[in-house]
Short mmCIF file of C-alpha atoms in Angstrom, two decimals:
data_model
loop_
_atom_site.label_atom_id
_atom_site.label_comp_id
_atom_site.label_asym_id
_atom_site.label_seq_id
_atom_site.Cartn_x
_atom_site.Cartn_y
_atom_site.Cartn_z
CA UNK E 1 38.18 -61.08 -46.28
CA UNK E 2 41.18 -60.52 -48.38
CA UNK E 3 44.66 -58.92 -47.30
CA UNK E 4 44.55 -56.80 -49.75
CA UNK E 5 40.72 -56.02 -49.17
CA UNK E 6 41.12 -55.63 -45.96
CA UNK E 7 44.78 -53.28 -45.89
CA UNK E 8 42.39 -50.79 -48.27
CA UNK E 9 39.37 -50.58 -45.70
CA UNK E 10 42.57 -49.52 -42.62
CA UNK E 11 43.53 -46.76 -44.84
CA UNK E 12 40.49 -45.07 -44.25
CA UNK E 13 40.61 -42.71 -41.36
CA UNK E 14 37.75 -44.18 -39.34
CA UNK E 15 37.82 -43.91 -35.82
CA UNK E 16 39.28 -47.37 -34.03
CA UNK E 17 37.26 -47.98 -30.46
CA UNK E 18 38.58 -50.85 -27.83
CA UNK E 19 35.22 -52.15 -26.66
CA UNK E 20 35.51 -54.79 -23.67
CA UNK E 21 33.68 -57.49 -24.68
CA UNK E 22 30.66 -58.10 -22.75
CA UNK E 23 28.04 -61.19 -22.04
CA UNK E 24 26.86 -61.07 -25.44
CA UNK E 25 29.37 -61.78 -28.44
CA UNK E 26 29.35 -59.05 -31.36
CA UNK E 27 26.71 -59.78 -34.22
CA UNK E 28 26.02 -58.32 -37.34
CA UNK E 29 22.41 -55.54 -36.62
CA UNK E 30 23.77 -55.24 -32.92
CA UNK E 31 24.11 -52.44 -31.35
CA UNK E 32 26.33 -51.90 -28.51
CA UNK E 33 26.88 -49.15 -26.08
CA UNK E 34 29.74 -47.09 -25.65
CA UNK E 35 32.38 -45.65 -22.79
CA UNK E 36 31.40 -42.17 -22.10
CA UNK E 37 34.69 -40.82 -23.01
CA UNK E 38 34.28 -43.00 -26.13
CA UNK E 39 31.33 -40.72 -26.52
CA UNK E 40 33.07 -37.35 -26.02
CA UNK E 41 36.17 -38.63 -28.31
CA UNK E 42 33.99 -39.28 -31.48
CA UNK E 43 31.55 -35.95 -30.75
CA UNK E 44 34.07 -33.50 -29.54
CA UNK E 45 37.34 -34.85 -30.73
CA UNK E 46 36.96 -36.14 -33.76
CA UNK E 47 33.99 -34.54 -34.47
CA UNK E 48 31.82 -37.28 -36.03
CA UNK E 49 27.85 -38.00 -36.09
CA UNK E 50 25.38 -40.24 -36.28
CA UNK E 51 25.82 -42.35 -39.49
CA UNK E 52 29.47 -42.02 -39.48
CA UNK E 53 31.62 -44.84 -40.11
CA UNK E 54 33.71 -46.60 -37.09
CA UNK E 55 35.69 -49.37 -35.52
CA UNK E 56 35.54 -51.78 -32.48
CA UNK E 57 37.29 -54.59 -31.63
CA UNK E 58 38.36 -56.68 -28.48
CA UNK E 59 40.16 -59.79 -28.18
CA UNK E 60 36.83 -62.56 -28.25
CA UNK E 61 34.90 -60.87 -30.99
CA UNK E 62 38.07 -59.48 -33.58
CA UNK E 63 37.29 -56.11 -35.25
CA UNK E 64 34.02 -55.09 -36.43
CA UNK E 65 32.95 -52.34 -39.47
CA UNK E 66 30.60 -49.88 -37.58
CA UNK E 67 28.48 -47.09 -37.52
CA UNK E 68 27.45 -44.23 -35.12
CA UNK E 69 23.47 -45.01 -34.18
CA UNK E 70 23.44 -42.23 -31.68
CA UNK E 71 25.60 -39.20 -30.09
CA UNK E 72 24.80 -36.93 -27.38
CA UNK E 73 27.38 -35.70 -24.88
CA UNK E 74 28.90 -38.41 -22.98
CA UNK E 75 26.39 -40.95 -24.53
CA UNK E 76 26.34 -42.91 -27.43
CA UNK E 77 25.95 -46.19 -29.13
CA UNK E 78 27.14 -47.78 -32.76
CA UNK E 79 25.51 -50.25 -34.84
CA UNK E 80 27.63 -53.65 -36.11
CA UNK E 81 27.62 -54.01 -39.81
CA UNK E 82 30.40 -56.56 -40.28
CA UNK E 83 33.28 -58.46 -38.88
CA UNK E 84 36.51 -57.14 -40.82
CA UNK E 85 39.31 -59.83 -39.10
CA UNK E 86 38.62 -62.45 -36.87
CA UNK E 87 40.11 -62.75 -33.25
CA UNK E 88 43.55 -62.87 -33.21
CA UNK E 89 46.08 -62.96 -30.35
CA UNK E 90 48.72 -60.89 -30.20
CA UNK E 91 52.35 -63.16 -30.52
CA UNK E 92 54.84 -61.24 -27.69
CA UNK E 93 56.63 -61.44 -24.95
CA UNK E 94 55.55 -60.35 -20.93
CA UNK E 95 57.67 -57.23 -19.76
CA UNK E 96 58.50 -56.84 -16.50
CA UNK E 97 60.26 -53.68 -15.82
CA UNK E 98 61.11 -51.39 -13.08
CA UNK E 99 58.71 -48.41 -12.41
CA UNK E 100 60.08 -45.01 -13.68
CA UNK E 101 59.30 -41.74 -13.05
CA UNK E 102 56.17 -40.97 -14.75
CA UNK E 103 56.66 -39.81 -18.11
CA UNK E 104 59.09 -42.70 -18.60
CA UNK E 105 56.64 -45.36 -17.17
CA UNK E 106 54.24 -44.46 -19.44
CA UNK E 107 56.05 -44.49 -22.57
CA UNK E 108 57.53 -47.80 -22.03
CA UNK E 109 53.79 -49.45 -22.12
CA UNK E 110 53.14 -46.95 -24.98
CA UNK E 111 55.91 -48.72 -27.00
CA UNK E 112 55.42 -51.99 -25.42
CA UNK E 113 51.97 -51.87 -26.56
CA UNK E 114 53.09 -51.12 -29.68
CA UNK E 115 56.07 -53.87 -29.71
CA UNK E 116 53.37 -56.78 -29.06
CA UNK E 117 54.04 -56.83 -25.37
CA UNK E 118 51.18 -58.99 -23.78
CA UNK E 119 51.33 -58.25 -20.20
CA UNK E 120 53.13 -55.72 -18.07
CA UNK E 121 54.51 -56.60 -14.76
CA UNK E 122 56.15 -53.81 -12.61
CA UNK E 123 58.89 -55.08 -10.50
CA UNK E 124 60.29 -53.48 -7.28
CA UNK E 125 64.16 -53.71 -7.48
CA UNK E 126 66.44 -52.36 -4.79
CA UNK E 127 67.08 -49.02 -7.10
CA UNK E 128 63.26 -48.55 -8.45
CA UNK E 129 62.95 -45.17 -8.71
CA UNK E 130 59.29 -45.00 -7.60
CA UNK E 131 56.92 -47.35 -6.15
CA UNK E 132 53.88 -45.49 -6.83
CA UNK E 133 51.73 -46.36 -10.06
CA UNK E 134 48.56 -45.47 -11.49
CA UNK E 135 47.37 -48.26 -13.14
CA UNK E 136 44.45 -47.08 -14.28
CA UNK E 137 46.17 -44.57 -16.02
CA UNK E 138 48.41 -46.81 -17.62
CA UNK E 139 45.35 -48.75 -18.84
CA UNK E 140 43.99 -46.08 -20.48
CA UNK E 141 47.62 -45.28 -22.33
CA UNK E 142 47.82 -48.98 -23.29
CA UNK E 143 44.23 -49.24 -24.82
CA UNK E 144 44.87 -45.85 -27.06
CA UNK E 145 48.12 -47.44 -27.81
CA UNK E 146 46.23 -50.89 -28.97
CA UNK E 147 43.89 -48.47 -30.78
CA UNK E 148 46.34 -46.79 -32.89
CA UNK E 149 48.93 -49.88 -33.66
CA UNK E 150 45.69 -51.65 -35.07
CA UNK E 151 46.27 -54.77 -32.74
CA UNK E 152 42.90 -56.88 -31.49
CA UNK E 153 43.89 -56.87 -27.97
CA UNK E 154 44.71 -54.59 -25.01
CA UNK E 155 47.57 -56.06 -22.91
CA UNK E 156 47.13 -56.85 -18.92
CA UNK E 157 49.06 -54.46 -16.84
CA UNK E 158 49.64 -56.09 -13.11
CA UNK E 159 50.28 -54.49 -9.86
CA UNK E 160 53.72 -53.70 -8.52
CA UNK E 161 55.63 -56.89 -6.84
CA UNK E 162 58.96 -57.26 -5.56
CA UNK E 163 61.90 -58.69 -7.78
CA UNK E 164 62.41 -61.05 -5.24
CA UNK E 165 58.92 -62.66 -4.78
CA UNK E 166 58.61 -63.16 -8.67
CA UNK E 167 61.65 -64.61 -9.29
CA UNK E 168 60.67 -67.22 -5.95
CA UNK E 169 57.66 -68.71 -8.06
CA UNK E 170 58.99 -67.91 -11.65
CA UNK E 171 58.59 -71.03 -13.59
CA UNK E 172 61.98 -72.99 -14.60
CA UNK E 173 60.62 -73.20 -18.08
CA UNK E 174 59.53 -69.95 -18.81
CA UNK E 175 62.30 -68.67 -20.13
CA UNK E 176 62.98 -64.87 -19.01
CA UNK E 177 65.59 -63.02 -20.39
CA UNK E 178 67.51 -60.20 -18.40
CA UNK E 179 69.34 -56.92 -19.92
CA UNK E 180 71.83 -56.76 -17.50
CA UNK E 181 74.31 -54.00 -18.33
CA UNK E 182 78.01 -54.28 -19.12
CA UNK E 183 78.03 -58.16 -18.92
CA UNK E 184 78.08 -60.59 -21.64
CA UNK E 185 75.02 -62.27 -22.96
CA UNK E 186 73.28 -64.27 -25.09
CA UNK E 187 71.40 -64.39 -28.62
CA UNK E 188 68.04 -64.35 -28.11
CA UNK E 189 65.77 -67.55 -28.82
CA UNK E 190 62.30 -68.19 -30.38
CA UNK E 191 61.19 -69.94 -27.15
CA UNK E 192 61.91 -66.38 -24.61
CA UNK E 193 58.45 -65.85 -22.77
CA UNK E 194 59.04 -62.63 -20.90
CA UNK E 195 62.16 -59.89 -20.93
CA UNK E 196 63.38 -58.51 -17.82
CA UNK E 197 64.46 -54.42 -18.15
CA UNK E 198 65.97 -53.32 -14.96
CA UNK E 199 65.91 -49.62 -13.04
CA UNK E 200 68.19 -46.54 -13.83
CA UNK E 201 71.23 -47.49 -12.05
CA UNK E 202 70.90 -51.26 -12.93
CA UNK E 203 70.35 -53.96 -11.25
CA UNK E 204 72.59 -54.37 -7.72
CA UNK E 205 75.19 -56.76 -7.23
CA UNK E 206 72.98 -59.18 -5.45
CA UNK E 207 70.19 -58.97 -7.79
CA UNK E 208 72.61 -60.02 -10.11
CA UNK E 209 73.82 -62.96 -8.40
CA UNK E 210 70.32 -64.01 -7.98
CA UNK E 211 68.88 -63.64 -11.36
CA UNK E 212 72.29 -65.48 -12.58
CA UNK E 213 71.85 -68.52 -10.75
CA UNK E 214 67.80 -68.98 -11.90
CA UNK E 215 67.42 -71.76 -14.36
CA UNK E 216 65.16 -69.45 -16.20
CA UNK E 217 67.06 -66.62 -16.82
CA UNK E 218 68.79 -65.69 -19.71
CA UNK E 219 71.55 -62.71 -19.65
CA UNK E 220 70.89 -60.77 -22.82
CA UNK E 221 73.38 -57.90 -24.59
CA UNK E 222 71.88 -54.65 -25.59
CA UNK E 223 75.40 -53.71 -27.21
CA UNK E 224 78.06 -52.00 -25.66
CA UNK E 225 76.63 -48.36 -25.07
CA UNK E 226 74.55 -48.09 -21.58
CA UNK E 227 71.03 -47.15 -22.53
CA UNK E 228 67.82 -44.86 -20.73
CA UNK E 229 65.63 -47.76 -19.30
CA UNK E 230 62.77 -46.97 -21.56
CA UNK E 231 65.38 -47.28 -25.11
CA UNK E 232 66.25 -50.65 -23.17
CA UNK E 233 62.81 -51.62 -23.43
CA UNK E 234 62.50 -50.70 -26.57
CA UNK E 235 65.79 -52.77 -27.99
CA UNK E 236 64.94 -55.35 -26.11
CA UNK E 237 61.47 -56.40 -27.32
CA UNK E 238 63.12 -55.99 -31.13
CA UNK E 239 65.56 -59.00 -30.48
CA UNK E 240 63.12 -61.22 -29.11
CA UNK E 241 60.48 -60.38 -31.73
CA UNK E 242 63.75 -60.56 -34.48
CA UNK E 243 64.55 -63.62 -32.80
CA UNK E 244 60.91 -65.71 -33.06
CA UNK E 245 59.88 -64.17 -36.53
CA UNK E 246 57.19 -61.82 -35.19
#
């Protein structure tokens, strides 16, 4: 449809549901089931009903018109009616990132979600603040976030690994850059695949000497003021999406 069509349907406040795709590729007269808390969202959050107008989407089938064919409890199911915009992936860069405390974790894949980000991977540095993450957690944060930025996919968040180990096998070209504070760096390129945000505290002096001497890496400025991890994140996605037109 139509850009113009199709920017008057999103106005509407219908409800916007990430359904994993499944075996069977969406098709107009289908209906498919839904989450349980998908169930209790539309029935008890939201308060809709059967017959009420809805949205799913995932990243093989693209985002479908629906409506509610039945609601009870933590139960429910919507009819397809029509595909609104094809499968589409999102154009961004991976994040890795050293775990925060909690609140702080979870914003940054909030607002990496929301920044195109297409996979998370935490990184153990010798100042990580914390070790421990719940991923599924952080799933479910990511998915609401991919929900409410109107994207068509849910981005992968991996398990912790050392800084160490994943700068061993990082590809030469796969170019990573790295916020490293109070030292010079460069403009940001189209080609950057991934953006490296270190710990409160910054990286240490070895880490430094490492990630400087990898044919991949790329130092890049955030300015001259020393920023909270998560605004790091946050600054640096904009340059590389500034810097390759997304």
């Amino acid at each position: 449809m139509g850009e113009a069509r199709y920017r008057k349907r999103m106005s509407r406040s219908d409800p916007r549901l990430y359904v994993p795709a499944s075996e069977t590729a969406f098709a107009e007269g289908q209906t498919i089931p839904l989450l349980p808390g998908q169930a209790h969202y539309l029935g008890n959050v939201m308060r809709q009903g059967v017959g009420s107008a809805v949205r799913v989407f995932n990243e093989r089938d693209g985002e479908w018109a629906a409506e509610i064919a039945a609601l009870k409890k933590d139960r429910g199911s919507v009819l397809l009616q029509r595909c609104e915009r094809t499968p589409a992936p999102t154009q961004g860069v991976e994040l890795l990132f050293a775990p925060l405390k909690r609140d702080a974790t979870e914003l940054v894949i909030r607002m990496g979600t929301e920044l195109g980000v297409t996979r998370f991977r935490p990184v153990v540095t010798e100042r990580t603040n914390t070790h421990r993450l719940n991923l599924e957690r952080l799933s479910v944060i990511a998915t609401e976030a991919a929900e409410q930025c109107e994207r068509l996919d849910v981005p992968e968040i991996l398990p912790p690994e050392s800084l160490k180990v994943v700068l061993a096998v990082w590809p030469e070209d796969r170019p990573l850059y790295a916020a490293l504070e109070r030292r010079p760096g460069e403009e940001a390129r189209p080609e950057a695949a991934a953006l490296l945000i270190g710990p409160e505290g910054g990286f240490s002096e070895t880490e430094v000497r490492t990630l400087r001497s990898h044919k991949a890496v790329h130092p890049l400025s955030l300015g001259p003021l020393v920023l909270r991890a998560e605004t790091a994140v946050c600054a640096g996605l904009s340059r590389l999406a500034l810097a390759g037109g997304r």
